[in-house]
Short mmCIF file of N, CA and C and ligand atoms in Angstrom, two decimals:
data_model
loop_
_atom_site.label_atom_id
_atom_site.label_comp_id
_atom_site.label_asym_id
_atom_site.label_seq_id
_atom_site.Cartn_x
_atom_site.Cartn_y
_atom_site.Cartn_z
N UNK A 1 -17.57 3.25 -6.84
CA UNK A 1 -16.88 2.20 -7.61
C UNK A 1 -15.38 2.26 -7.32
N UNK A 2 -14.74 1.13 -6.93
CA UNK A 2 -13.31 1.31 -6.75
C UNK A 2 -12.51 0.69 -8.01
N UNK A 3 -11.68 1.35 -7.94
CA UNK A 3 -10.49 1.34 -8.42
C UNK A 3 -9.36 0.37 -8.01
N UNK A 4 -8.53 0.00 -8.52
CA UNK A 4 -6.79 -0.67 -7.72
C UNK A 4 -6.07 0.91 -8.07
N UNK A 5 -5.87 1.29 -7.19
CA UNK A 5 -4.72 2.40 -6.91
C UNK A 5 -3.15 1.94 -7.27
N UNK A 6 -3.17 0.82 -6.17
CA UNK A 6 -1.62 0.23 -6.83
C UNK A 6 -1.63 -1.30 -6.02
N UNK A 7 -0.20 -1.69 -6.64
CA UNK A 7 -0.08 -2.93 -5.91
C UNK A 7 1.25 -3.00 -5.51
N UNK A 8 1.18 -3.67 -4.02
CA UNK A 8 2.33 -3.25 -3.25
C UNK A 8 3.47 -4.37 -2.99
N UNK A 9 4.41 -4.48 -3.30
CA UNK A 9 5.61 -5.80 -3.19
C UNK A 9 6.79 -5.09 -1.96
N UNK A 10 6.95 -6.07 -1.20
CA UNK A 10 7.66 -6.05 -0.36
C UNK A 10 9.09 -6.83 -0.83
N UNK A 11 10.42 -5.93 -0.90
CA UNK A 11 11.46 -5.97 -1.11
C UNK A 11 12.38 -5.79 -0.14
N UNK A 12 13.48 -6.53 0.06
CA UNK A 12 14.38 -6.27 0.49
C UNK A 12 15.44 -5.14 0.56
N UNK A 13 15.64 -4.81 -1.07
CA UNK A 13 16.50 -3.70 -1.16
C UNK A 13 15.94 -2.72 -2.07
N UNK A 14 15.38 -0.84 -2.37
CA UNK A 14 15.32 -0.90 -3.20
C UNK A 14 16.45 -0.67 -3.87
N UNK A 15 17.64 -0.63 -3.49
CA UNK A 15 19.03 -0.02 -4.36
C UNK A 15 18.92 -1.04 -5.80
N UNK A 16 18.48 -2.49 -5.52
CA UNK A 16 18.49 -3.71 -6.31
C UNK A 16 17.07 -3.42 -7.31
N UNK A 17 15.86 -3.29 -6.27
CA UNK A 17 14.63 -3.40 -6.80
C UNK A 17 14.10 -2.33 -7.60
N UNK A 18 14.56 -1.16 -7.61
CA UNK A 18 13.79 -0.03 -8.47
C UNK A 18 14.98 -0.08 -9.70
N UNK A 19 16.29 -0.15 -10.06
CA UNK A 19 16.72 -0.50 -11.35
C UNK A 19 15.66 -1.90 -12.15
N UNK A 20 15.82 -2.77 -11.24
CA UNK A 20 15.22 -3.78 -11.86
C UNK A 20 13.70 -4.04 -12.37
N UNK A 21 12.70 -3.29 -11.93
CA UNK A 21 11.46 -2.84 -12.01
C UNK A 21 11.46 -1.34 -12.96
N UNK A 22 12.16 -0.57 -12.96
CA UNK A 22 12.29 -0.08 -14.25
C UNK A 22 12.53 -0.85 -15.97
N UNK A 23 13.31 -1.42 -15.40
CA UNK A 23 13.75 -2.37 -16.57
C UNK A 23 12.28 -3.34 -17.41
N UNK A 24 11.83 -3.80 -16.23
CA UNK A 24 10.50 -4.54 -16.36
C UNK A 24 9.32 -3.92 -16.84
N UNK A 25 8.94 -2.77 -16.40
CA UNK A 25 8.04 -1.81 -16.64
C UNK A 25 8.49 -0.86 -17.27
N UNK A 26 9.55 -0.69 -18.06
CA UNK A 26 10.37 0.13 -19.00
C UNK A 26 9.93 1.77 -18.58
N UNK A 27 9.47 1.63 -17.29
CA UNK A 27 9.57 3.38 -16.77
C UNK A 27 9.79 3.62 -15.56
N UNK A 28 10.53 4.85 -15.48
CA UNK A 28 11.09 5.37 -14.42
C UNK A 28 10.22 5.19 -13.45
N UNK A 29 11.14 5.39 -12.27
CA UNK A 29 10.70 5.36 -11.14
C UNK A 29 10.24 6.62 -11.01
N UNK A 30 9.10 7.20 -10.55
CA UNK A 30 8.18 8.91 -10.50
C UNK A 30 8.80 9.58 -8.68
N UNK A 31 8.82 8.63 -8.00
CA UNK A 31 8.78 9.00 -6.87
C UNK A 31 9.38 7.80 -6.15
N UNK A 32 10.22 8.39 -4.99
CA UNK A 32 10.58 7.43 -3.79
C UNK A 32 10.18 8.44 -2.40
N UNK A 33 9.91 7.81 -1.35
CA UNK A 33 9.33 8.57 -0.23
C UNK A 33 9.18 7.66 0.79
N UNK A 34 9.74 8.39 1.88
CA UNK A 34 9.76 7.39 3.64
C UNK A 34 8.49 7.75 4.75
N UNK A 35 7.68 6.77 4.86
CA UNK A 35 6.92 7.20 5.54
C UNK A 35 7.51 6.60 6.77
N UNK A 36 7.36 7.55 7.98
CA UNK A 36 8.25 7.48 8.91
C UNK A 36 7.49 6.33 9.91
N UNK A 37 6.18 6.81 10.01
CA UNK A 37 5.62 6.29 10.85
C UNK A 37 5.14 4.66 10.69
N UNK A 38 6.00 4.19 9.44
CA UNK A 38 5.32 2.84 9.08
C UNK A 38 7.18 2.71 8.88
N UNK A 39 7.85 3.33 9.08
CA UNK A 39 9.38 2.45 9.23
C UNK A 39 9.49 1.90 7.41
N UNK A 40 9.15 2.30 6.47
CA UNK A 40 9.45 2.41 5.39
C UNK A 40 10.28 3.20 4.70
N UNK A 41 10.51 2.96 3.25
CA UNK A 41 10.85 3.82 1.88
C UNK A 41 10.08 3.19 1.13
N UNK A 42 9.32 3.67 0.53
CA UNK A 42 8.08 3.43 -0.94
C UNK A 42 9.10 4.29 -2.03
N UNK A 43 8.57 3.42 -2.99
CA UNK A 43 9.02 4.07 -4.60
C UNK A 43 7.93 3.32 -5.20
N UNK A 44 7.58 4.17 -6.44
CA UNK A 44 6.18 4.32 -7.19
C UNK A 44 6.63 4.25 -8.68
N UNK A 45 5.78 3.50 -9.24
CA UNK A 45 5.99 3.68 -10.81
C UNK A 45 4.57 3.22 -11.18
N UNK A 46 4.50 3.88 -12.37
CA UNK A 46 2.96 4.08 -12.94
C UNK A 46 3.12 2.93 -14.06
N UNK A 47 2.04 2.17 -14.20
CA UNK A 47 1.76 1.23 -15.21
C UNK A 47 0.27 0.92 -15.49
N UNK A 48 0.18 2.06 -16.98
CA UNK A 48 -1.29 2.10 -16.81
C UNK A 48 -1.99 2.99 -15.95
N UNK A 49 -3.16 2.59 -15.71
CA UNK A 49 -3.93 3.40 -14.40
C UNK A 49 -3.47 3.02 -13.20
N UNK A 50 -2.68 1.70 -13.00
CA UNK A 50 -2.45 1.47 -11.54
C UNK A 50 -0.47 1.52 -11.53
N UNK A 51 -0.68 1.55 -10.13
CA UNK A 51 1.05 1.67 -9.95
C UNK A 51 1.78 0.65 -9.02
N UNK A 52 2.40 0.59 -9.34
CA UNK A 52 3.14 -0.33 -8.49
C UNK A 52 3.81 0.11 -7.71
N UNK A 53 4.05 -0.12 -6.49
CA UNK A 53 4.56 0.31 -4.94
C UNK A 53 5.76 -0.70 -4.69
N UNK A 54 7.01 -0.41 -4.67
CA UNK A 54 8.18 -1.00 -3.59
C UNK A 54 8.11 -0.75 -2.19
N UNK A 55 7.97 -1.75 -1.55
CA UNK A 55 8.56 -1.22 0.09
C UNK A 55 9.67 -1.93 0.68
N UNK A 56 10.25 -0.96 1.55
CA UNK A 56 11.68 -1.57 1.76
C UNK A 56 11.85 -0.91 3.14
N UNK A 57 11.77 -2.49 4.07
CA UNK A 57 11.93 -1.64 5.70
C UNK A 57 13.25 -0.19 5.69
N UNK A 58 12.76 0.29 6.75
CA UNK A 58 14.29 0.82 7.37
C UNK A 58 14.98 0.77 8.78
N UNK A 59 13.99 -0.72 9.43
CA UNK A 59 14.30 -1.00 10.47
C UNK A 59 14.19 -2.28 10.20
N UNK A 60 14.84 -3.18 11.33
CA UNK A 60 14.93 -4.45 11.29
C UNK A 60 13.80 -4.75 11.93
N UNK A 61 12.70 -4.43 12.55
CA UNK A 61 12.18 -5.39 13.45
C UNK A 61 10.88 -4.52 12.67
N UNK A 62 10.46 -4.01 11.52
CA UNK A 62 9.23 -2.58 11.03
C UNK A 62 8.45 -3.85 10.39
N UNK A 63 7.33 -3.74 10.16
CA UNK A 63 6.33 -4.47 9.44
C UNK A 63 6.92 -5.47 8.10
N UNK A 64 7.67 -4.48 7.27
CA UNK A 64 8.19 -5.10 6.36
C UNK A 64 9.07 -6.20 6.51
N UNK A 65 9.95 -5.76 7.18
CA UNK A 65 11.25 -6.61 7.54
C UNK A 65 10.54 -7.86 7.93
N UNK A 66 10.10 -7.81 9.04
CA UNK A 66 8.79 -8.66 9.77
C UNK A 66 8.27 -9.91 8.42
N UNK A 67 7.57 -8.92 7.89
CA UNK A 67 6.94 -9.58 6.53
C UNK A 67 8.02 -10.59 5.76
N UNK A 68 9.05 -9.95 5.31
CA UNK A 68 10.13 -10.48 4.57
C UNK A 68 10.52 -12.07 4.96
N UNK A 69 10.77 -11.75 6.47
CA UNK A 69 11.16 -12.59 7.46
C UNK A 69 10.28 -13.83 6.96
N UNK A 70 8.98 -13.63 7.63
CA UNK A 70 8.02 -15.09 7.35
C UNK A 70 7.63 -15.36 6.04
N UNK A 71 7.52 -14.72 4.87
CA UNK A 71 6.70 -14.85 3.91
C UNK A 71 7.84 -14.61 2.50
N UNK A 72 9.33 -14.03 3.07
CA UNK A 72 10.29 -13.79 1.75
C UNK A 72 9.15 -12.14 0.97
N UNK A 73 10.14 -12.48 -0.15
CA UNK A 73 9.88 -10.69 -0.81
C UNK A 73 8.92 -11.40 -1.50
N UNK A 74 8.17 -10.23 -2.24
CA UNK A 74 6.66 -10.25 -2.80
C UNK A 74 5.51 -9.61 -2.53
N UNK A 75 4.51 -10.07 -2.97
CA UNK A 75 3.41 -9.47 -3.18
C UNK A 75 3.00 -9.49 -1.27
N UNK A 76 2.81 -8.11 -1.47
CA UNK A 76 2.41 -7.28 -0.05
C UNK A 76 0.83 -7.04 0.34
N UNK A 77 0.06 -6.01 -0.55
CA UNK A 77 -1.12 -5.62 -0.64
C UNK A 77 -1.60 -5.45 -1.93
N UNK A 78 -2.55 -5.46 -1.83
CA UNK A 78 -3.62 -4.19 -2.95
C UNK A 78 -4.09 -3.06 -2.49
N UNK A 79 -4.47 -2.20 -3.30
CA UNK A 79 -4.52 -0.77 -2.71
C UNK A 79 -5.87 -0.20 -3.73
N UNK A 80 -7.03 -0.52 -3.16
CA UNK A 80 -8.28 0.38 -3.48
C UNK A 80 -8.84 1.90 -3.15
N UNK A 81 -8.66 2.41 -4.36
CA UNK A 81 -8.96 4.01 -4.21
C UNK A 81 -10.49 4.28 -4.19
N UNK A 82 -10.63 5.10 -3.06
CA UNK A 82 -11.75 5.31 -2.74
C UNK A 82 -12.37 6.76 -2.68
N UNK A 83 -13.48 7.30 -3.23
CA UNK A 83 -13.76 8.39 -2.79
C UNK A 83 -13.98 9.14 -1.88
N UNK A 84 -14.60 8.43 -0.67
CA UNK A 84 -14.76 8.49 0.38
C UNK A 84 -13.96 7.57 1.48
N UNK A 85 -13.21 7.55 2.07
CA UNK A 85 -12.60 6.62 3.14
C UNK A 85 -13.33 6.43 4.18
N UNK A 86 -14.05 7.28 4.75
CA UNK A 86 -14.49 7.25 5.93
C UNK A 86 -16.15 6.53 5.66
N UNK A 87 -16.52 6.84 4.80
CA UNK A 87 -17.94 6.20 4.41
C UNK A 87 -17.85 4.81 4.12
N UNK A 88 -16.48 4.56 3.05
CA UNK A 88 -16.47 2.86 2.98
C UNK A 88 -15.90 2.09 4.00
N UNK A 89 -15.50 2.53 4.97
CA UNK A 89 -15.41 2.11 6.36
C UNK A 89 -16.21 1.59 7.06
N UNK A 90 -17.53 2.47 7.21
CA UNK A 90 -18.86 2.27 8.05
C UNK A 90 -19.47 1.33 6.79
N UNK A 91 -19.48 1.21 5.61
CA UNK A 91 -20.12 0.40 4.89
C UNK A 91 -19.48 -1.10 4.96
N UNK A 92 -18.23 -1.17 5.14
CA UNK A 92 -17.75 -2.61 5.38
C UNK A 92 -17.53 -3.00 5.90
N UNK A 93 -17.54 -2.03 7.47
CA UNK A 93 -17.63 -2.39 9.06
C UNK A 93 -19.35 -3.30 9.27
N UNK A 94 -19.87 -2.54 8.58
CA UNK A 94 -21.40 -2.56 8.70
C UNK A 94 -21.63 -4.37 7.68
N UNK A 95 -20.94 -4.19 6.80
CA UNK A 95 -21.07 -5.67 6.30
C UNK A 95 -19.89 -6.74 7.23
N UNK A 96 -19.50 -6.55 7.94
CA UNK A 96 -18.89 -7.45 9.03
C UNK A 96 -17.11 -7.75 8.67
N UNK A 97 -16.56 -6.65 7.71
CA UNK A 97 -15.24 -6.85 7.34
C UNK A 97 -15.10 -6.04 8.87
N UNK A 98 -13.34 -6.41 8.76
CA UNK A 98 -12.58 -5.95 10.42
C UNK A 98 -11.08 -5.41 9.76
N UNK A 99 -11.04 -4.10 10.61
CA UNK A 99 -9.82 -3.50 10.31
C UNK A 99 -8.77 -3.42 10.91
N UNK A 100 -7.88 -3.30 10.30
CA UNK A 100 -6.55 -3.42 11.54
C UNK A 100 -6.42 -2.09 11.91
N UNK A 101 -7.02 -0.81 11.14
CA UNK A 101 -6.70 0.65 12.02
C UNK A 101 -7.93 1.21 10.91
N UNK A 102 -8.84 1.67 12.41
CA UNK A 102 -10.23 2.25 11.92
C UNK A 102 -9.97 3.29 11.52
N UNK A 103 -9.17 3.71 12.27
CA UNK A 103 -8.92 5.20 11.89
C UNK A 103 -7.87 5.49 10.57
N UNK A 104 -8.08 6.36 9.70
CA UNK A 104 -7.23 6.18 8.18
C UNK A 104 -6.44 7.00 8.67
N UNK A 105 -4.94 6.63 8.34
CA UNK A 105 -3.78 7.44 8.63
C UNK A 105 -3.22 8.18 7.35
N UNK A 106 -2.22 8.53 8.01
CA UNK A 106 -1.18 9.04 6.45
C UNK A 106 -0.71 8.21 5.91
N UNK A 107 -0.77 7.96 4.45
CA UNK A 107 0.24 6.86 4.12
C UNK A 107 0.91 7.88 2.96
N UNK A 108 1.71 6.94 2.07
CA UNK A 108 2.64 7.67 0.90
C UNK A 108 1.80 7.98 -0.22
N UNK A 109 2.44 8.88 -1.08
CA UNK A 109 1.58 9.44 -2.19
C UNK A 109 0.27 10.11 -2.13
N UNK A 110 0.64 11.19 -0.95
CA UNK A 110 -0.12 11.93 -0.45
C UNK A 110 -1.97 11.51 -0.54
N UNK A 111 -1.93 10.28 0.22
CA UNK A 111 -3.47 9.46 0.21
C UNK A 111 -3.42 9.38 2.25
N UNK A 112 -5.03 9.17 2.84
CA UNK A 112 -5.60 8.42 3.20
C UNK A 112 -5.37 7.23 3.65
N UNK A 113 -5.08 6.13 4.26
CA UNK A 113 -5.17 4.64 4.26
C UNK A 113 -5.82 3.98 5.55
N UNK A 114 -6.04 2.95 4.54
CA UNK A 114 -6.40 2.38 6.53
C UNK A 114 -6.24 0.92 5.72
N UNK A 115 -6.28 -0.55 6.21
CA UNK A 115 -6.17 -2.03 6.19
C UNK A 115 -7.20 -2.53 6.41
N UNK A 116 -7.39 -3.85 6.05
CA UNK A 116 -8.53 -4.72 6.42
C UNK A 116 -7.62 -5.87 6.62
N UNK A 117 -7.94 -6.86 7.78
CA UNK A 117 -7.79 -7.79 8.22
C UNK A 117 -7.42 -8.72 7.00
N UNK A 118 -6.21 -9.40 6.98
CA UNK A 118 -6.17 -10.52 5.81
C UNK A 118 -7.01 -11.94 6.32
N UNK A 119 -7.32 -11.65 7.35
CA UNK A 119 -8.09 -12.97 7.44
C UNK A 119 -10.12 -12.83 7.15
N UNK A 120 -9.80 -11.65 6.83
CA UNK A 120 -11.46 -11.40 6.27
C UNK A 120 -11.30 -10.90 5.02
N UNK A 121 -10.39 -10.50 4.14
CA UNK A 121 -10.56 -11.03 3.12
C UNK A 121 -9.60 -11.99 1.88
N UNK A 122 -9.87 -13.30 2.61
CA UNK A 122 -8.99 -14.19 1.95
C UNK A 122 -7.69 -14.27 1.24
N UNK A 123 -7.28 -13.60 2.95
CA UNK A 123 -5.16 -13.77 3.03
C UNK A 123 -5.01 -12.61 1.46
N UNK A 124 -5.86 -12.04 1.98
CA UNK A 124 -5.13 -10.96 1.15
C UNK A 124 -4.95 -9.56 1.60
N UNK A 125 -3.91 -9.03 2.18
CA UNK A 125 -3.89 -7.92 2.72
C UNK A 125 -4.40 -6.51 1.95
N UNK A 126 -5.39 -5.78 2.19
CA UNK A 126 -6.30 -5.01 1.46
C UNK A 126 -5.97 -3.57 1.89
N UNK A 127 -5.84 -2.43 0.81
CA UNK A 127 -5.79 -1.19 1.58
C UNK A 127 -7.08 -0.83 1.20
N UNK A 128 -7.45 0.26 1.87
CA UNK A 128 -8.62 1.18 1.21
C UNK A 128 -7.99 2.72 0.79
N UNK A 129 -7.87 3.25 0.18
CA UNK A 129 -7.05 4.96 0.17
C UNK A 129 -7.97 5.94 -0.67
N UNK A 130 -7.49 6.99 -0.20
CA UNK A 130 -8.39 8.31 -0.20
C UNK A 130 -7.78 8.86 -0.64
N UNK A 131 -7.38 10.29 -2.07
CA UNK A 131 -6.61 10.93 -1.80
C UNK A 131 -6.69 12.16 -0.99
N UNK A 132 -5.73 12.86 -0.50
CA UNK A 132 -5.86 13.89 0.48
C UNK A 132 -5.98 15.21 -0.58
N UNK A 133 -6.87 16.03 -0.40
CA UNK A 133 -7.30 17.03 -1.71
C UNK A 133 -7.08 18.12 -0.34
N UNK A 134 -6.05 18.89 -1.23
CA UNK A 134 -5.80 20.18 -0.06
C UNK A 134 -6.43 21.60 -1.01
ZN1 ZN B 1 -0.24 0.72 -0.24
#
């Protein structure tokens, strides 16, 4: 059974966006963190069981920026927590969803991730995440 882990908004700045999303969600920000390999800074705040995710390129030409560019700031992804990553993979490969990276990488908040195609499931960019249990 999945879960929403979090939901992810693509921002321009967070110097602007995590005062102002505190304010909104009247709680601190828990965590900020750069994942290098996706040309980000994430910051996290908990609301409820799910959390909300800032991302904020740190390159001009990184996914985000990219994003910003065609689509302006906003809603980015959803982020489904999964028990297994690698099993609901072969289960929704196997039902004919398509991924943009089969293989689950590192992402922030020490999880798992991997994408599904927004054009398989209706322009909505989808994570799947695992957490990493050491
Ligand atoms: Zn995410």
């Amino acid at each position: 059974m999945h879960k929403i882990d979090h939901i992810a908004l693509a921002v321009k700045s967070l110097s602007t966006a995590v005062p102002l999303f505190e304010k909104l969600l009247n709680t601190p920000c828990y965590k900020i963190e750069t994942v290098e390999g996706e040309n980000v800074n994430t910051a996290f705040f908990q609301n409820g069981e799910t959390k909300i995710e800032l991302l904020e390129s740190i390159s001009d030409d990184g996914v985000i920026a990219r994003f910003i560019d065609k689509k302006g700031e906003g809603m980015h992804h959803i982020a489904l927590l999964v028990e297994d990553i690698y099993a609901e993979i072969n289960r929704l490969k196997t039902a004919g969803f398509i991924f943009l990276n089969e293989e689950p990488k590192k992402g922030a908040d020490n999880k798992l991730i991997c994408f599904l195609h927004p054009k398989c499931t209706n322009g909505v960019l989808t994570e799947l995440c695992q957490e990493i249990k050491t």
